[in-house]
């Protein structure tokens, strides 16, 4: 990768060719945009050999489905999943929430009780999964909670 200032097609600030080949997404991944947990998230995807995905990062991650601020928010993300299925053949959805999420009020909402926080997120992830399963019954669905130590699979 090198930085360039001009090109025959216009000005570029970075030369980094993109593959134009069609791809099949191994998963549609929904996570919170909180950067504190990005490294764990990326490491997890690598450990799962997920290299081709469609993803969305929104405040609260799966919250946008389980308990959206506005109903239109849920509809938007469900349409994104639908487009991922139609355009990239996605057959798997992975939902994430995380420890101390500001969109949920942070750990303070649970008076610092990490067990209560996890139990709450398990319910939220279950609610989100149910909504997706109702709309997309043929998709494989996985739910995860990212905490201080790593990633927990939530059933």
mmCIF file of C-alpha atoms in Angstrom:
data_model
loop_
_atom_site.group_PDB
_atom_site.id
_atom_site.type_symbol
_atom_site.label_atom_id
_atom_site.label_comp_id
_atom_site.label_asym_id
_atom_site.label_seq_id
_atom_site.Cartn_x
_atom_site.Cartn_y
_atom_site.Cartn_z
ATOM 1 C CA UNK A 1 0.000 0.000 0.000
ATOM 2 C CA UNK A 2 1.433 3.393 -0.924
ATOM 3 C CA UNK A 3 0.168 6.944 -0.772
ATOM 4 C CA UNK A 4 -0.216 8.703 -4.112
ATOM 5 C CA UNK A 5 -1.583 12.062 -5.091
ATOM 6 C CA UNK A 6 -2.858 11.574 -8.629
ATOM 7 C CA UNK A 7 -4.193 8.897 -10.920
ATOM 8 C CA UNK A 8 -5.568 8.719 -14.443
ATOM 9 C CA UNK A 9 -9.029 8.344 -12.898
ATOM 10 C CA UNK A 10 -8.746 11.283 -10.529
ATOM 11 C CA UNK A 11 -7.056 12.123 -7.292
ATOM 12 C CA UNK A 12 -6.431 9.391 -4.752
ATOM 13 C CA UNK A 13 -4.977 9.835 -1.323
ATOM 14 C CA UNK A 14 -4.265 6.102 -0.984
ATOM 15 C CA UNK A 15 -3.568 3.392 -3.531
ATOM 16 C CA UNK A 16 -5.248 0.201 -2.350
ATOM 17 C CA UNK A 17 -6.944 -1.781 -5.108
ATOM 18 C CA UNK A 18 -10.212 -3.498 -4.170
ATOM 19 C CA UNK A 19 -11.336 -6.877 -5.394
ATOM 20 C CA UNK A 20 -14.367 -6.540 -7.624
ATOM 21 C CA UNK A 21 -15.149 -10.247 -7.488
ATOM 22 C CA UNK A 22 -18.585 -11.197 -6.209
ATOM 23 C CA UNK A 23 -18.511 -12.814 -2.790
ATOM 24 C CA UNK A 24 -20.699 -14.883 -0.541
ATOM 25 C CA UNK A 25 -20.864 -13.473 2.974
ATOM 26 C CA UNK A 26 -20.044 -16.084 5.594
ATOM 27 C CA UNK A 27 -22.185 -14.092 8.024
ATOM 28 C CA UNK A 28 -24.095 -10.900 8.629
ATOM 29 C CA UNK A 29 -22.568 -9.504 11.809
ATOM 30 C CA UNK A 30 -24.236 -6.886 14.018
ATOM 31 C CA UNK A 31 -22.157 -5.286 16.765
ATOM 32 C CA UNK A 32 -21.883 -2.063 18.741
ATOM 33 C CA UNK A 33 -19.531 0.573 17.415
ATOM 34 C CA UNK A 34 -17.772 0.888 20.813
ATOM 35 C CA UNK A 35 -14.077 0.694 19.934
ATOM 36 C CA UNK A 36 -13.053 -0.739 23.324
ATOM 37 C CA UNK A 37 -14.172 -4.186 22.165
ATOM 38 C CA UNK A 38 -13.112 -4.031 18.515
ATOM 39 C CA UNK A 39 -9.828 -5.933 18.997
ATOM 40 C CA UNK A 40 -11.602 -8.838 20.733
ATOM 41 C CA UNK A 41 -14.272 -8.820 18.027
ATOM 42 C CA UNK A 42 -11.701 -8.938 15.206
ATOM 43 C CA UNK A 43 -9.717 -11.681 16.956
ATOM 44 C CA UNK A 44 -12.896 -13.704 17.362
ATOM 45 C CA UNK A 45 -13.773 -13.440 13.672
ATOM 46 C CA UNK A 46 -10.254 -14.543 12.790
ATOM 47 C CA UNK A 47 -10.482 -17.499 15.201
ATOM 48 C CA UNK A 48 -13.706 -18.523 13.438
ATOM 49 C CA UNK A 49 -12.044 -18.173 9.994
ATOM 50 C CA UNK A 50 -14.592 -15.533 9.010
ATOM 51 C CA UNK A 51 -12.985 -13.465 6.284
ATOM 52 C CA UNK A 52 -15.961 -12.501 4.150
ATOM 53 C CA UNK A 53 -18.851 -10.805 5.907
ATOM 54 C CA UNK A 54 -21.510 -8.168 5.749
ATOM 55 C CA UNK A 55 -21.551 -6.134 8.931
ATOM 56 C CA UNK A 56 -23.237 -3.273 10.678
ATOM 57 C CA UNK A 57 -21.951 -1.384 13.701
ATOM 58 C CA UNK A 58 -24.579 0.625 15.554
ATOM 59 C CA UNK A 59 -24.884 1.879 19.131
ATOM 60 C CA UNK A 60 -25.872 -1.099 21.253
ATOM 61 C CA UNK A 61 -25.361 -3.722 18.536
ATOM 62 C CA UNK A 62 -28.296 -6.166 18.833
ATOM 63 C CA UNK A 63 -30.175 -3.514 20.835
ATOM 64 C CA UNK A 64 -31.372 -2.052 17.534
ATOM 65 C CA UNK A 65 -33.436 -5.235 17.099
ATOM 66 C CA UNK A 66 -34.285 -6.160 20.694
ATOM 67 C CA UNK A 67 -35.242 -2.721 22.013
ATOM 68 C CA UNK A 68 -34.818 -0.029 19.365
ATOM 69 C CA UNK A 69 -35.173 3.645 20.176
ATOM 70 C CA UNK A 70 -37.497 3.922 17.171
ATOM 71 C CA UNK A 71 -39.342 1.102 15.409
ATOM 72 C CA UNK A 72 -37.873 2.301 12.121
ATOM 73 C CA UNK A 73 -34.419 1.467 13.479
ATOM 74 C CA UNK A 74 -35.323 -2.221 13.744
ATOM 75 C CA UNK A 75 -36.925 -2.187 10.309
ATOM 76 C CA UNK A 76 -33.751 -0.677 8.834
ATOM 77 C CA UNK A 77 -31.451 -3.379 10.196
ATOM 78 C CA UNK A 78 -33.867 -6.164 9.212
ATOM 79 C CA UNK A 79 -33.812 -4.787 5.662
ATOM 80 C CA UNK A 80 -30.003 -4.840 5.794
ATOM 81 C CA UNK A 81 -30.076 -8.522 6.743
ATOM 82 C CA UNK A 82 -32.544 -9.161 3.937
ATOM 83 C CA UNK A 83 -30.229 -7.419 1.441
ATOM 84 C CA UNK A 84 -27.261 -9.413 2.713
ATOM 85 C CA UNK A 85 -29.177 -12.629 2.075
ATOM 86 C CA UNK A 86 -30.328 -11.523 -1.383
ATOM 87 C CA UNK A 87 -27.082 -9.946 -2.583
ATOM 88 C CA UNK A 88 -24.415 -12.031 -0.882
ATOM 89 C CA UNK A 89 -26.100 -15.327 -0.041
ATOM 90 C CA UNK A 90 -25.741 -14.913 3.711
ATOM 91 C CA UNK A 91 -26.985 -17.923 5.682
ATOM 92 C CA UNK A 92 -25.720 -16.955 9.156
ATOM 93 C CA UNK A 93 -26.353 -14.011 11.480
ATOM 94 C CA UNK A 94 -24.113 -13.180 14.436
ATOM 95 C CA UNK A 95 -25.415 -10.752 17.063
ATOM 96 C CA UNK A 96 -23.249 -9.026 19.660
ATOM 97 C CA UNK A 97 -23.765 -6.837 22.715
ATOM 98 C CA UNK A 98 -21.105 -5.935 25.258
ATOM 99 C CA UNK A 99 -20.096 -5.072 28.799
ATOM 100 C CA UNK A 100 -20.713 -1.506 30.014
ATOM 101 C CA UNK A 101 -22.604 -0.499 26.858
ATOM 102 C CA UNK A 102 -23.535 3.171 26.945
ATOM 103 C CA UNK A 103 -26.551 2.601 24.699
ATOM 104 C CA UNK A 104 -27.987 0.442 27.494
ATOM 105 C CA UNK A 105 -26.966 2.825 30.273
ATOM 106 C CA UNK A 106 -23.631 1.188 31.046
ATOM 107 C CA UNK A 107 -22.711 -0.957 34.024
ATOM 108 C CA UNK A 108 -24.071 1.758 36.318
ATOM 109 C CA UNK A 109 -27.591 0.785 35.163
ATOM 110 C CA UNK A 110 -27.016 -2.514 36.964
ATOM 111 C CA UNK A 111 -25.462 -0.880 40.063
ATOM 112 C CA UNK A 112 -22.126 -2.410 39.101
ATOM 113 C CA UNK A 113 -23.561 -5.933 39.252
ATOM 114 C CA UNK A 114 -21.926 -7.791 36.366
ATOM 115 C CA UNK A 115 -24.118 -10.886 36.786
ATOM 116 C CA UNK A 116 -27.285 -8.758 36.470
ATOM 117 C CA UNK A 117 -25.816 -7.051 33.438
ATOM 118 C CA UNK A 118 -25.052 -10.385 31.755
ATOM 119 C CA UNK A 119 -28.527 -11.754 32.554
ATOM 120 C CA UNK A 120 -30.077 -8.634 31.017
ATOM 121 C CA UNK A 121 -27.981 -8.948 27.860
ATOM 122 C CA UNK A 122 -28.861 -12.633 27.571
ATOM 123 C CA UNK A 123 -32.545 -11.638 27.506
ATOM 124 C CA UNK A 124 -31.904 -8.875 24.976
ATOM 125 C CA UNK A 125 -29.958 -11.204 22.697
ATOM 126 C CA UNK A 126 -32.697 -13.826 23.009
ATOM 127 C CA UNK A 127 -35.330 -11.229 22.100
ATOM 128 C CA UNK A 128 -33.312 -10.074 19.085
ATOM 129 C CA UNK A 129 -32.746 -13.667 17.983
ATOM 130 C CA UNK A 130 -36.470 -14.409 18.206
ATOM 131 C CA UNK A 131 -37.327 -11.429 16.022
ATOM 132 C CA UNK A 132 -34.784 -12.462 13.403
ATOM 133 C CA UNK A 133 -35.900 -16.112 13.483
ATOM 134 C CA UNK A 134 -39.502 -15.040 12.943
ATOM 135 C CA UNK A 135 -38.544 -12.991 9.883
ATOM 136 C CA UNK A 136 -35.766 -15.252 8.561
ATOM 137 C CA UNK A 137 -36.481 -18.802 9.773
ATOM 138 C CA UNK A 138 -33.831 -20.387 7.545
ATOM 139 C CA UNK A 139 -30.871 -18.373 8.824
ATOM 140 C CA UNK A 140 -28.431 -19.831 11.346
ATOM 141 C CA UNK A 141 -28.251 -17.510 14.331
ATOM 142 C CA UNK A 142 -25.571 -16.988 16.975
ATOM 143 C CA UNK A 143 -25.545 -14.574 19.914
ATOM 144 C CA UNK A 144 -22.531 -13.286 21.833
ATOM 145 C CA UNK A 145 -21.662 -11.011 24.735
ATOM 146 C CA UNK A 146 -18.257 -9.326 24.840
ATOM 147 C CA UNK A 147 -16.945 -8.674 28.333
ATOM 148 C CA UNK A 148 -13.633 -7.619 29.899
ATOM 149 C CA UNK A 149 -12.131 -11.063 29.433
ATOM 150 C CA UNK A 150 -13.310 -11.942 25.940
ATOM 151 C CA UNK A 151 -16.383 -13.244 24.173
ATOM 152 C CA UNK A 152 -19.134 -15.390 25.689
ATOM 153 C CA UNK A 153 -21.484 -17.457 23.526
ATOM 154 C CA UNK A 154 -25.048 -16.808 24.694
ATOM 155 C CA UNK A 155 -27.697 -19.455 24.065
#
